[in-house]
Coordinates of C-alpha atoms in Angstrom, one line a residue:
Chain Y
X1 CA 26.2 42.9 -2.3
X2 CA 26.3 41.0 -5.7
X3 CA 26.7 37.2 -5.5
X4 CA 30.3 35.9 -6.2
X5 CA 31.7 32.2 -6.6
X6 CA 35.3 31.2 -6.2
X7 CA 35.1 29.7 -9.5
X8 CA 34.3 32.8 -11.1
X9 CA 37.1 34.5 -9.4
X10 CA 39.6 31.9 -10.5
X11 CA 38.1 31.6 -14.1
X12 CA 37.8 35.3 -14.5
X13 CA 41.1 36.4 -13.1
X14 CA 43.3 35.1 -15.8
X15 CA 46.4 35.9 -14.4
X16 CA 45.4 34.1 -11.2
X17 CA 47.0 30.8 -12.0
X18 CA 50.7 32.1 -12.8
X19 CA 50.4 34.2 -9.7
X20 CA 49.3 31.2 -7.6
X21 CA 52.3 29.1 -9.2
X22 CA 54.6 32.0 -8.2
X23 CA 53.1 31.9 -4.7
X24 CA 53.6 28.2 -4.1
X25 CA 57.3 28.7 -5.3
X26 CA 57.9 31.4 -3.0
X27 CA 56.3 29.3 0.0
X28 CA 57.8 26.1 -1.4
X29 CA 54.7 24.3 -0.9
X30 CA 51.6 23.7 -3.1
X31 CA 48.3 24.7 -2.3
X32 CA 44.8 23.5 -3.5
X33 CA 41.8 25.7 -3.9
X34 CA 38.2 24.1 -3.4
X35 CA 34.9 25.5 -3.8
X36 CA 32.1 25.4 -1.2
X37 CA 31.1 22.0 -2.2
X38 CA 34.5 20.7 -1.9
X39 CA 35.1 20.6 -6.0
X40 CA 38.6 21.2 -6.7
X41 CA 39.5 24.2 -8.5
X42 CA 42.8 24.7 -8.5
X43 CA 45.7 22.2 -7.4
X44 CA 45.6 18.6 -6.6
X45 CA 43.5 17.3 -4.2
X46 CA 44.1 17.0 -0.4
X47 CA 46.1 19.1 2.0
X48 CA 47.0 19.1 5.6
X49 CA 45.4 22.3 6.9
X50 CA 42.3 24.0 5.4
X51 CA 41.5 27.7 5.6
X52 CA 37.9 29.0 4.6
X53 CA 37.5 31.6 2.0
X54 CA 34.9 34.1 3.3
X55 CA 33.2 37.0 1.8
X56 CA 30.6 39.2 3.2
X57 CA 30.1 36.4 6.0
X58 CA 29.7 33.8 3.3
X59 CA 31.7 30.7 3.0
X60 CA 33.1 30.4 -0.8
X61 CA 35.4 27.7 -0.3
X62 CA 38.7 26.6 1.4
X63 CA 42.5 26.9 0.4
X64 CA 44.6 23.9 1.9
X65 CA 48.3 23.5 1.5
X66 CA 51.6 23.0 4.0
X67 CA 52.3 26.4 3.9
X68 CA 50.9 30.0 2.6
X69 CA 47.2 28.4 2.7
X70 CA 46.0 30.9 4.9
X71 CA 47.5 33.9 3.1
X72 CA 46.2 32.6 -0.2
X73 CA 42.7 32.0 1.3
X74 CA 43.0 35.7 2.8
X75 CA 44.0 36.8 -0.8
X76 CA 41.0 35.0 -2.5
X77 CA 38.5 36.7 0.1
X78 CA 39.7 40.0 -0.7
X79 CA 39.3 39.1 -4.7
X80 CA 35.9 38.2 -3.9
X81 CA 35.3 41.5 -2.3
X82 CA 36.7 43.5 -5.2
X83 CA 34.6 41.1 -7.7
X84 CA 31.5 41.6 -5.9
X85 CA 32.2 45.5 -6.0
X86 CA 32.8 45.4 -9.6
X87 CA 29.8 43.3 -10.3
X88 CA 27.7 45.8 -8.4
X89 CA 29.1 48.6 -10.2
X90 CA 28.5 46.7 -13.5
X91 CA 24.9 46.1 -12.7
X92 CA 24.5 49.9 -11.7
X93 CA 26.1 50.8 -15.0
X94 CA 23.9 48.3 -17.0
X95 CA 20.7 49.8 -15.5
X96 CA 21.6 53.1 -16.3
X97 CA 22.5 52.0 -19.9
X98 CA 18.8 50.4 -20.0
X99 CA 17.5 53.7 -18.8
X100 CA 19.5 55.4 -21.5
X101 CA 18.4 53.0 -24.2
X102 CA 14.8 53.1 -23.0
X103 CA 14.6 56.9 -23.3
X104 CA 16.1 56.7 -26.5
X105 CA 13.5 54.4 -28.1
X106 CA 11.1 56.1 -26.4
X107 CA 11.9 59.3 -28.2
X108 CA 11.8 57.3 -31.4
X109 CA 8.7 56.3 -30.8
X110 CA 7.1 59.3 -29.7
X111 CA 8.3 60.8 -32.8
X112 CA 6.1 58.7 -34.8
X113 CA 2.8 59.5 -32.8
X114 CA 0.7 62.3 -33.6
X115 CA -2.3 61.1 -31.4
X116 CA -2.4 62.6 -27.8
X117 CA -4.0 59.3 -26.1
X118 CA -1.4 57.1 -27.7
X119 CA 1.3 59.6 -26.6
X120 CA 0.3 59.3 -23.3
X121 CA -0.3 56.0 -23.5
X122 CA 3.2 55.0 -24.5
X123 CA 4.8 57.5 -22.0
X124 CA 3.0 55.6 -19.1
X125 CA 4.0 52.3 -20.7
X126 CA 7.9 53.3 -21.0
X127 CA 7.7 54.8 -17.4
X128 CA 6.7 51.4 -16.1
X129 CA 9.7 49.9 -17.6
X130 CA 11.8 52.3 -15.7
X131 CA 10.1 52.9 -12.4
X132 CA 8.2 50.4 -10.3
X133 CA 4.6 51.2 -9.9
X134 CA 1.1 50.0 -9.6
X135 CA -0.9 53.0 -10.6
X136 CA -0.1 55.6 -13.0
X137 CA -1.7 58.6 -14.7
X138 CA -1.0 61.4 -17.1
X139 CA -3.3 64.3 -16.4
X140 CA -3.9 67.3 -18.6
X141 CA -4.4 70.8 -17.3
X142 CA -7.5 72.9 -18.7
X143 CA -5.8 76.4 -18.6
X144 CA -9.1 78.1 -18.0
X145 CA -10.9 75.8 -15.7
X146 CA -7.7 74.5 -13.8
X147 CA -9.4 70.8 -14.2
X148 CA -6.6 68.0 -14.4
X149 CA -8.3 65.5 -16.7
X150 CA -6.8 61.7 -17.0
X151 CA -5.5 61.4 -21.0
X152 CA -4.2 57.9 -19.9
X153 CA -4.1 55.8 -16.9
X154 CA -3.3 52.5 -15.3
X155 CA -3.8 50.4 -12.1
X156 CA -6.6 50.2 -9.7
X157 CA -6.7 53.6 -8.0
X158 CA -6.0 56.4 -10.4
X159 CA -8.1 55.4 -13.4
X160 CA -11.6 56.6 -13.0
X161 CA -10.5 59.1 -10.4
X162 CA -11.9 62.7 -11.3
X163 CA -11.9 66.0 -9.5
X164 CA -8.2 66.7 -9.8
X165 CA -7.7 70.4 -10.0
X166 CA -4.6 72.8 -10.0
X167 CA -3.7 73.8 -6.6
X168 CA -5.2 70.9 -4.6
X169 CA -3.9 67.4 -3.8
X170 CA -0.5 66.2 -4.7
X171 CA -0.9 66.6 -8.5
X172 CA -2.6 69.7 -8.1
X173 CA 0.3 71.2 -6.3
X174 CA 3.0 69.9 -8.8
X175 CA 0.6 71.5 -11.8
X176 CA 0.6 74.6 -9.7
X177 CA 4.3 74.9 -8.8
X178 CA 5.7 73.1 -11.9
X179 CA 8.0 71.2 -9.7
X180 CA 8.1 67.3 -9.3
X181 CA 7.7 65.6 -6.1
X182 CA 8.2 62.6 -4.3
X183 CA 6.0 61.7 -1.6
X184 CA 6.5 58.4 0.2
X185 CA 3.9 58.9 2.9
X186 CA 0.6 59.7 1.0
X187 CA -1.4 58.8 3.8
X188 CA 0.3 61.4 6.2
X189 CA 0.2 64.0 3.5
X190 CA -2.3 66.7 4.5
X191 CA -3.1 67.2 0.6
X192 CA -4.1 63.6 0.1
X193 CA -7.3 63.4 -2.0
X194 CA -9.8 61.2 -0.1
X195 CA -10.7 59.8 -3.5
X196 CA -7.5 58.0 -4.1
X197 CA -8.1 55.5 -1.2
X198 CA -5.0 53.2 -1.3
X199 CA -1.8 55.1 -2.7
X200 CA 1.0 55.0 -0.5
X201 CA 3.8 56.4 -2.3
X202 CA 3.9 58.9 -5.1
X203 CA 6.3 60.2 -7.6
X204 CA 4.9 63.3 -9.8
X205 CA 6.5 65.3 -12.4
X206 CA 5.2 68.2 -14.4
X207 CA 4.4 68.1 -18.1
X208 CA 6.1 71.3 -19.1
X209 CA 6.4 73.1 -22.7
X210 CA 9.0 76.0 -21.8
X211 CA 7.6 77.5 -18.6
X212 CA 4.0 76.7 -19.3
X213 CA 2.6 73.7 -17.2
X214 CA 0.2 71.5 -19.6
X215 CA -0.2 68.8 -17.0
X216 CA 1.3 66.1 -14.8
X217 CA 2.6 62.8 -14.8
X218 CA 2.2 60.7 -11.9
X219 CA 3.4 57.0 -10.6
X220 CA 2.2 55.7 -7.7
X221 CA 2.5 52.2 -5.5
X222 CA -0.4 51.1 -3.4
X223 CA 2.3 49.0 -1.6
X224 CA 4.7 50.9 0.8
X225 CA 7.7 52.2 -1.6
X226 CA 10.7 54.5 -1.2
X227 CA 10.7 56.4 -4.3
X228 CA 14.1 58.2 -4.6
X229 CA 15.7 61.2 -6.5
X230 CA 16.8 58.9 -9.4
X231 CA 12.9 57.9 -10.2
X232 CA 11.9 61.6 -10.1
X233 CA 14.5 62.6 -12.4
X234 CA 13.7 59.7 -14.8
X235 CA 10.3 60.9 -14.8
X236 CA 11.1 64.5 -15.2
X237 CA 13.1 63.3 -18.4
X238 CA 10.3 61.2 -19.7
X239 CA 7.7 64.1 -19.0
X240 CA 9.6 66.5 -20.9
X241 CA 9.6 64.7 -23.9
X242 CA 6.0 63.7 -23.6
X243 CA 5.2 67.2 -22.9
X244 CA 6.4 68.4 -26.4
X245 CA 4.8 65.4 -27.9
X246 CA 1.5 66.2 -26.5
X247 CA 1.7 69.6 -27.4
X248 CA 2.8 68.7 -31.1
X249 CA -0.3 66.1 -31.0
X250 CA -2.6 68.9 -30.1
X251 CA -1.0 71.2 -32.7
X252 CA -1.6 68.7 -35.2
X253 CA -5.1 67.8 -34.3
X254 CA -5.9 71.8 -34.4
X255 CA -4.4 71.8 -37.8
X256 CA -6.4 68.8 -39.1
X257 CA -9.7 70.4 -37.5
X258 CA -8.8 73.6 -39.0
X259 CA -8.6 71.9 -42.5
X260 CA -12.0 70.1 -41.9
X261 CA -13.5 73.2 -40.9
X262 CA -12.2 75.2 -44.0
X263 CA -13.4 72.5 -46.1
X264 CA -16.9 72.4 -44.5
X265 CA -17.2 76.0 -45.0
X266 CA -16.1 75.8 -48.5
X267 CA -18.8 73.3 -49.3
X268 CA -21.3 75.4 -47.4
X269 CA -20.1 78.4 -49.2
X270 CA -20.5 76.7 -52.4
X271 CA -24.0 75.2 -51.8
X272 CA -25.0 78.9 -50.5
X273 CA -23.7 80.2 -53.8
X274 CA -25.7 77.6 -55.8
X275 CA -28.6 78.6 -53.9
X276 CA -28.2 82.3 -54.1
X277 CA -27.6 81.9 -58.2
X278 CA -31.0 80.1 -58.0
X279 CA -32.8 82.7 -56.1
X280 CA -31.0 85.5 -58.3
X281 CA -32.4 83.9 -61.7
X282 CA -35.9 83.8 -59.9
X283 CA -35.8 87.2 -58.6
X284 CA -34.4 88.4 -62.1
X285 CA -37.5 86.7 -63.6
X286 CA -39.7 88.5 -61.0
X287 CA -38.4 91.6 -61.8
X288 CA -38.7 91.2 -65.4
X289 CA -42.6 90.0 -65.3
X290 CA -43.1 93.0 -62.8
X291 CA -41.5 95.3 -65.3
X292 CA -44.0 94.0 -68.0
X293 CA -47.0 95.2 -65.6
X294 CA -46.0 98.9 -66.0
X295 CA -47.2 100.3 -69.5
X296 CA -44.5 99.8 -72.2
X297 CA -45.3 103.3 -73.5
X298 CA -47.6 105.7 -71.9
X299 CA -50.7 106.8 -74.3
X300 CA -50.4 110.0 -76.4
X301 CA -52.8 112.3 -74.8
X302 CA -53.9 115.2 -77.1
X303 CA -53.2 118.4 -75.5
X304 CA -51.3 116.8 -72.9
X305 CA -47.6 115.8 -72.1
X306 CA -47.4 112.8 -69.7
X307 CA -44.4 111.1 -68.3
X308 CA -43.5 108.7 -65.7
X309 CA -40.7 106.6 -63.9
X310 CA -40.6 104.1 -61.3
X311 CA -37.2 103.0 -59.7
X312 CA -37.5 100.0 -56.9
X313 CA -35.3 100.1 -53.9
X314 CA -34.7 96.4 -54.4
X315 CA -34.8 94.2 -57.5
X316 CA -38.8 93.8 -57.4
X317 CA -40.8 96.7 -56.1
X318 CA -44.4 97.5 -54.6
X319 CA -44.9 100.9 -56.4
X320 CA -47.0 100.9 -59.5
X321 CA -48.2 103.3 -62.2
X322 CA -50.6 103.2 -65.0
X323 CA -52.4 105.5 -67.6
X324 CA -55.5 103.9 -69.4
X325 CA -57.4 105.6 -72.0
X326 CA -61.1 105.1 -71.4
X327 CA -64.4 106.2 -72.9
X328 CA -62.9 105.9 -76.4
X329 CA -59.8 107.8 -75.5
X330 CA -62.3 110.8 -74.6
X331 CA -60.8 110.4 -70.9
X332 CA -57.8 108.8 -69.3
X333 CA -57.3 107.0 -65.9
X334 CA -54.0 107.9 -64.3
X335 CA -52.9 105.8 -61.2
X336 CA -50.2 105.8 -58.9
X337 CA -50.2 103.3 -56.0
X338 CA -47.9 102.3 -53.1
X339 CA -48.1 98.7 -51.6
X340 CA -47.1 98.6 -48.0
X341 CA -43.9 96.9 -47.6
X342 CA -41.0 96.1 -50.1
X343 CA -39.3 93.6 -52.2
X344 CA -40.9 90.3 -53.8
X345 CA -44.0 90.3 -51.1
X346 CA -45.0 93.8 -52.1
X347 CA -44.5 93.0 -55.8
X348 CA -46.8 90.2 -55.6
X349 CA -49.5 92.5 -54.2
X350 CA -48.6 95.2 -56.7
X351 CA -49.6 92.6 -59.5
X352 CA -52.7 91.7 -57.8
X353 CA -53.5 95.7 -57.8
X354 CA -52.7 96.2 -61.3
X355 CA -54.9 93.2 -62.3
X356 CA -57.8 94.4 -60.0
X357 CA -57.6 97.8 -61.5
X358 CA -57.7 96.6 -65.0
X359 CA -60.4 94.1 -64.2
X360 CA -62.8 96.8 -62.8
X361 CA -62.3 99.2 -65.5
X362 CA -65.2 100.0 -67.4
X363 CA -67.2 97.9 -65.1
X364 CA -68.2 100.5 -62.5
X365 CA -70.2 103.8 -62.9
X366 CA -67.9 105.8 -61.3
X367 CA -64.3 106.3 -60.0
X368 CA -65.4 106.3 -56.3
X369 CA -67.2 103.2 -57.1
X370 CA -64.0 101.5 -58.9
X371 CA -62.2 102.7 -55.6
X372 CA -64.6 100.9 -53.5
X373 CA -64.7 97.7 -55.5
X374 CA -61.0 97.5 -55.4
X375 CA -60.8 98.2 -51.8
X376 CA -63.3 95.2 -51.2
X377 CA -61.7 92.7 -53.5
X378 CA -58.0 93.4 -52.0
X379 CA -59.3 93.2 -48.5
X380 CA -60.7 89.8 -49.4
X381 CA -57.4 88.5 -50.8
X382 CA -54.6 90.0 -48.9
X383 CA -53.7 89.5 -45.1
X384 CA -54.3 92.1 -42.4
X385 CA -51.4 94.0 -42.5
X386 CA -51.2 94.2 -46.5
X387 CA -52.8 97.4 -48.1
X388 CA -52.2 99.6 -51.0
X389 CA -52.6 103.3 -51.0
X390 CA -53.4 104.9 -54.4
X391 CA -53.9 108.1 -56.2
X392 CA -56.5 107.8 -59.0
X393 CA -57.6 110.4 -61.4
X394 CA -60.1 110.3 -64.1
X395 CA -59.7 113.1 -66.6
X396 CA -61.7 114.4 -69.4
X397 CA -59.3 115.3 -71.9
X398 CA -61.1 118.0 -73.8
X399 CA -62.4 119.8 -70.8
X400 CA -59.3 119.3 -68.3
X401 CA -62.0 118.5 -65.8
X402 CA -61.2 115.4 -63.7
X403 CA -62.1 113.3 -60.5
X404 CA -59.8 112.7 -57.9
X405 CA -59.9 109.8 -55.5
X406 CA -56.9 109.2 -52.9
X407 CA -57.2 106.0 -51.1
X408 CA -54.9 107.1 -48.1
X409 CA -52.3 108.1 -50.6
X410 CA -49.9 111.0 -50.2
X411 CA -50.7 114.4 -51.4
X412 CA -50.9 114.9 -55.1
X413 CA -49.9 118.3 -56.4
X414 CA -51.4 120.6 -59.0
X415 CA -48.9 123.2 -59.9
X416 CA -51.1 126.0 -61.3
X417 CA -49.7 128.0 -64.5
X418 CA -49.3 131.0 -61.7
X419 CA -47.1 128.9 -59.6
X420 CA -49.6 128.2 -57.1
X421 CA -49.8 124.8 -55.8
X422 CA -52.7 123.1 -54.9
X423 CA -52.4 119.8 -52.8
X424 CA -54.8 116.9 -53.3
X425 CA -55.3 115.2 -50.1
X426 CA -56.7 111.8 -49.2
X427 CA -60.4 111.0 -49.8
X428 CA -60.5 107.7 -47.7
X429 CA -58.8 104.7 -46.4
X430 CA -56.0 102.4 -48.0
X431 CA -57.2 99.7 -50.3
X432 CA -57.6 96.6 -48.2
X433 CA -56.7 97.7 -44.9
X434 CA -60.1 98.2 -43.3
X435 CA -63.3 95.9 -43.5
X436 CA -65.3 96.2 -47.0
X437 CA -68.1 98.8 -47.9
X438 CA -66.2 102.0 -47.2
X439 CA -67.3 105.1 -49.0
X440 CA -64.6 107.1 -50.9
X441 CA -64.9 110.7 -51.5
X442 CA -64.0 112.4 -54.6
X443 CA -62.5 115.7 -55.4
X444 CA -63.0 117.6 -58.3
X445 CA -60.2 119.0 -60.2
X446 CA -59.7 121.4 -63.2
X447 CA -56.5 121.2 -65.1
X448 CA -55.9 124.3 -67.2
X449 CA -53.9 124.9 -70.0
X450 CA -50.3 125.4 -68.4
X451 CA -50.9 123.6 -65.2
X452 CA -48.9 120.6 -64.1
X453 CA -50.2 117.6 -62.1
X454 CA -47.6 115.6 -60.1
X455 CA -48.8 112.0 -58.7
X456 CA -45.9 110.0 -56.7
X457 CA -45.1 107.8 -54.1
X458 CA -44.1 108.3 -50.5
X459 CA -40.6 107.1 -52.0
X460 CA -40.3 110.9 -53.3
X461 CA -40.6 113.0 -50.0
X462 CA -39.3 110.2 -47.8
X463 CA -36.0 109.8 -49.7
X464 CA -33.2 110.5 -47.0
X465 CA -29.8 111.9 -47.0
X466 CA -26.8 110.9 -45.2
X467 CA -28.0 113.1 -42.3
X468 CA -31.2 111.2 -42.0
X469 CA -33.1 114.2 -43.3
X470 CA -35.8 113.7 -45.3
X471 CA -36.4 115.2 -48.9
X472 CA -39.8 116.4 -48.1
X473 CA -42.6 118.2 -49.9
X474 CA -41.0 121.4 -49.7
X475 CA -37.9 120.6 -51.9
X476 CA -40.3 118.8 -54.3
X477 CA -42.5 122.0 -54.6
X478 CA -39.3 124.4 -55.0
X479 CA -38.1 122.2 -57.8
X480 CA -41.5 122.0 -59.3
X481 CA -41.8 125.8 -59.3
X482 CA -38.6 126.0 -61.2
X483 CA -39.2 123.7 -63.9
X484 CA -43.0 123.7 -64.3
X485 CA -42.6 125.1 -68.0
X486 CA -40.3 122.2 -69.2
X487 CA -41.6 119.0 -70.6
X488 CA -43.0 116.1 -68.3
X489 CA -40.0 113.8 -69.2
X490 CA -37.6 116.7 -68.2
X491 CA -39.5 117.6 -64.8
X492 CA -39.6 113.4 -64.0
X493 CA -35.6 113.5 -64.8
X494 CA -35.0 116.6 -62.7
X495 CA -36.8 115.3 -59.5
X496 CA -35.0 112.2 -59.9
X497 CA -31.7 113.9 -60.1
X498 CA -32.7 116.1 -57.2
X499 CA -33.6 113.1 -55.1
X500 CA -30.0 111.5 -55.9
X501 CA -28.1 114.5 -55.3
X502 CA -29.8 115.1 -52.0
X503 CA -29.4 111.4 -51.0
X504 CA -25.8 111.3 -51.9
X505 CA -24.2 107.8 -50.8
X506 CA -27.5 107.1 -48.7
X507 CA -28.9 103.8 -50.3
X508 CA -32.6 104.2 -51.7
X509 CA -34.6 102.6 -49.1
X510 CA -38.0 102.8 -50.4
X511 CA -39.3 102.4 -54.2
X512 CA -39.7 105.7 -56.0
X513 CA -42.5 106.7 -58.5
X514 CA -43.1 109.9 -60.0
X515 CA -45.9 110.7 -62.7
X516 CA -46.3 114.3 -64.4
X517 CA -49.0 115.5 -66.6
X518 CA -48.8 118.7 -68.3
X519 CA -51.7 120.3 -69.9
X520 CA -50.1 122.3 -72.9
X521 CA -50.9 125.7 -73.4
X522 CA -53.4 126.2 -76.4
Chain N
X1 CA 32.3 21.4 -23.9
X2 CA 31.1 24.7 -22.7
X3 CA 29.4 27.2 -25.3
X4 CA 31.3 30.5 -25.9
X5 CA 30.6 34.1 -26.6
X6 CA 33.0 36.3 -28.1
X7 CA 32.5 40.0 -27.5
X8 CA 34.9 42.2 -29.8
X9 CA 34.7 46.0 -29.2
X10 CA 37.7 48.7 -28.9
X11 CA 36.1 50.6 -26.4
X12 CA 36.3 49.4 -23.0
X13 CA 33.0 50.4 -21.8
X14 CA 31.1 48.8 -24.3
X15 CA 32.9 45.6 -23.5
X16 CA 32.0 46.0 -19.9
X17 CA 28.4 46.5 -20.7
X18 CA 28.1 43.7 -23.0
X19 CA 29.7 41.5 -20.5
X20 CA 27.7 42.8 -17.8
X21 CA 24.5 42.2 -19.9
X22 CA 25.5 38.3 -20.6
X23 CA 27.1 37.6 -17.4
X24 CA 24.2 35.6 -16.0
X25 CA 24.7 33.4 -18.8
X26 CA 28.1 32.5 -17.0
X27 CA 26.2 30.7 -14.3
X28 CA 24.6 28.6 -17.1
X29 CA 28.0 27.3 -18.0
X30 CA 28.8 29.6 -21.0
X31 CA 32.2 31.2 -21.3
X32 CA 32.6 34.8 -22.0
X33 CA 35.7 36.1 -24.0
X34 CA 36.7 39.3 -25.0
X35 CA 38.6 40.8 -27.8
X36 CA 39.8 44.5 -28.2
X37 CA 40.4 44.7 -31.8
X38 CA 40.1 42.8 -35.2
X39 CA 43.1 40.9 -34.9
X40 CA 42.8 39.4 -31.6
X41 CA 39.2 38.7 -32.7
X42 CA 40.2 36.6 -35.8
X43 CA 42.6 34.9 -33.4
X44 CA 40.2 34.1 -31.0
X45 CA 37.6 32.9 -33.3
X46 CA 40.1 30.7 -35.1
X47 CA 41.1 29.1 -32.0
X48 CA 38.2 28.7 -29.7
X49 CA 35.3 28.8 -32.5
X50 CA 32.8 30.5 -30.4
X51 CA 29.0 30.0 -31.1
X52 CA 28.0 33.7 -31.1
X53 CA 30.3 36.7 -31.7
X54 CA 29.5 40.3 -30.8
X55 CA 31.2 42.3 -33.2
X56 CA 31.8 46.1 -33.4
X57 CA 31.8 47.3 -36.9
X58 CA 33.8 50.5 -36.5
X59 CA 37.3 49.4 -35.1
X60 CA 40.5 50.6 -36.1
X61 CA 42.7 48.6 -38.6
X62 CA 40.5 45.4 -39.0
X63 CA 36.9 46.5 -39.3
X64 CA 33.9 44.4 -38.3
X65 CA 33.2 43.7 -41.8
X66 CA 36.8 42.4 -42.3
X67 CA 36.6 40.2 -39.3
X68 CA 33.1 38.9 -40.1
X69 CA 34.3 37.9 -43.7
X70 CA 37.6 36.4 -42.6
X71 CA 35.8 34.3 -40.4
X72 CA 32.7 33.1 -42.5
X73 CA 34.7 33.0 -45.9
X74 CA 38.4 32.8 -44.9
X75 CA 38.2 30.4 -42.2
X76 CA 35.1 28.8 -43.3
X77 CA 33.4 29.0 -40.1
X78 CA 29.7 29.5 -41.4
X79 CA 28.3 28.2 -38.1
X80 CA 29.5 31.1 -36.0
X81 CA 26.6 33.5 -35.3
X82 CA 27.9 37.0 -35.9
X83 CA 26.0 39.9 -34.7
X84 CA 27.4 43.2 -35.9
X85 CA 27.1 46.4 -33.7
X86 CA 26.8 49.9 -35.2
X87 CA 26.2 53.0 -33.5
X88 CA 22.7 54.5 -34.1
X89 CA 22.5 57.3 -36.3
X90 CA 25.6 56.1 -38.3
X91 CA 25.5 55.4 -42.0
X92 CA 25.4 51.4 -42.3
X93 CA 26.2 49.8 -45.0
X94 CA 23.5 47.0 -45.1
X95 CA 24.6 45.6 -48.5
X96 CA 28.2 45.1 -47.0
X97 CA 26.7 43.6 -43.9
X98 CA 24.9 41.1 -46.3
X99 CA 28.0 40.4 -48.4
X100 CA 30.3 39.5 -45.5
X101 CA 27.8 37.1 -44.3
X102 CA 26.8 38.9 -40.9
X103 CA 23.7 37.0 -39.2
X104 CA 22.2 40.1 -37.5
X105 CA 23.3 43.6 -37.0
X106 CA 22.1 45.6 -33.9
X107 CA 22.3 49.2 -33.1
X108 CA 24.1 50.7 -30.2
X109 CA 22.8 51.9 -27.5
X110 CA 21.5 48.2 -27.7
X111 CA 18.7 46.8 -25.5
X112 CA 20.2 44.6 -23.0
X113 CA 16.9 42.6 -22.7
X114 CA 17.0 42.2 -26.2
X115 CA 20.4 41.2 -26.5
X116 CA 20.4 38.6 -23.8
X117 CA 17.3 37.0 -25.4
X118 CA 19.0 36.7 -28.7
X119 CA 22.0 35.2 -27.2
X120 CA 20.0 32.7 -25.4
X121 CA 18.2 31.7 -28.7
X122 CA 21.5 31.5 -30.5
X123 CA 23.0 29.1 -27.9
X124 CA 19.7 27.4 -27.2
X125 CA 19.7 27.8 -23.9

């Protein structure tokens, strides 16, 4: 019951004084109203008989007078009851108004926040203004693991407590069912988590966005407390607004992170682009240096027609060919070589091979000796897995007699005028692969007018098509038989065209080199 | 002489809420008076010269602005502290509020605790 005083009643009821006057006239006698301390509120002091004014068992004052004082005392008691009811109602309405105002300002404050922790903190702070609690926490649900982790908390019991999961404990139940709960006897609740030692009463609401539970909000008391539906309703109202704000904060955070990630990737991309451009320039330079290692023009050989072409699989290649007149142009040394591997590393070894060959030329007694020397030098200056296969032919132009050495190279082909094809096989190990001091055999070859000699790298027979089939030696020999009377340049072009046609859209995976020497008819 | 607060609002529930908010001041000898429209308000201000007036802006006939202007300028009662009450979200003419000499404006829903504190400060209790 709200507290009332007789002074308030007499003062508040503006119509009371005229009513009392009418009352006095009716009874023909004046009355005096005194408060509990004897202070006169109405009328003149004194009176024969005094009647107490009682409200809710409490003595508020007295009415005295000759007649009607008792009735007046009863009336004032009745008015006191009504005033007390009005006050109780008014204070209840004011409390509701206070809640409305808090929820209103809470929404406004929430709208200004985009940080998850601050949203959680503000929600708990506002909740404490509306609901009495010693402890509180906002626990967010990890959808995958089911773990409930505190985004904000206060009090002695709830902060620091971990191990909440969906489906266990009171908070876990609310997270699982999405329905808020009041538990005023936590100690007697079988779901109670042992870790939360001293909590007596709990009111817990789900944080829901649409139908999805994203966490729970919990207020608790370590003192015995009877939470009511009113508190749960309020908590639900706050939780509803907080859940949306939390979801917004998360969305905002994700957007910001995505923005940062995009910027980071752009920066990385730019750096990679710069590095790639630098690498590209170096590769371009390496390719142009390597291109200069091939003979700019092939020597004119009297009575012969010589043509060659190299096409690396990457920017730089590991194939090499050369044609070097020797013995005062009476002879020529032809060479096609293939370095193990591809790309820049192969191209480095290829330049080494070219320098070695050119350096040894004219300093050795025979082609065999030159080959053995080249092997020793390459072995000494390259790693274990690096080697070079090479086909070398030393031809005396006038007679067409030649010495042929093959250091582990694929077959060279001599297409006779008759159309017969003689395969020239390997006469020793690849250069640089095995320990030094290896002997190399030589094959004597006679190139007669109308004959055509083909030196190539394994990029020719190994070229693949879309069905993973290889071009093979048989396709090569078929073409050679067909075009053997054409110019060397024509033969080279035909073979490359045939390879390209065969490969279709399959990218070239190995370097391709082809050298054709035709001895002209007399 | 006891201090006086005048509550002016044409809506009965707001008068009741404002009264309820300030009721505890009655125990400290403060008189709470009410007026339900602008004309009543002018008459009450002139006759009792309250220390504090809580004045709704949106009222039929005489608006809160008009009442404020007449009190401050017309009657020359510059010592009366006048709080204008406006509904939240409603367009409020701040310039007009300054022109008519209002001391403060508050939005509704109002914060009861803040209002009570303000009243105590104005009355010096």
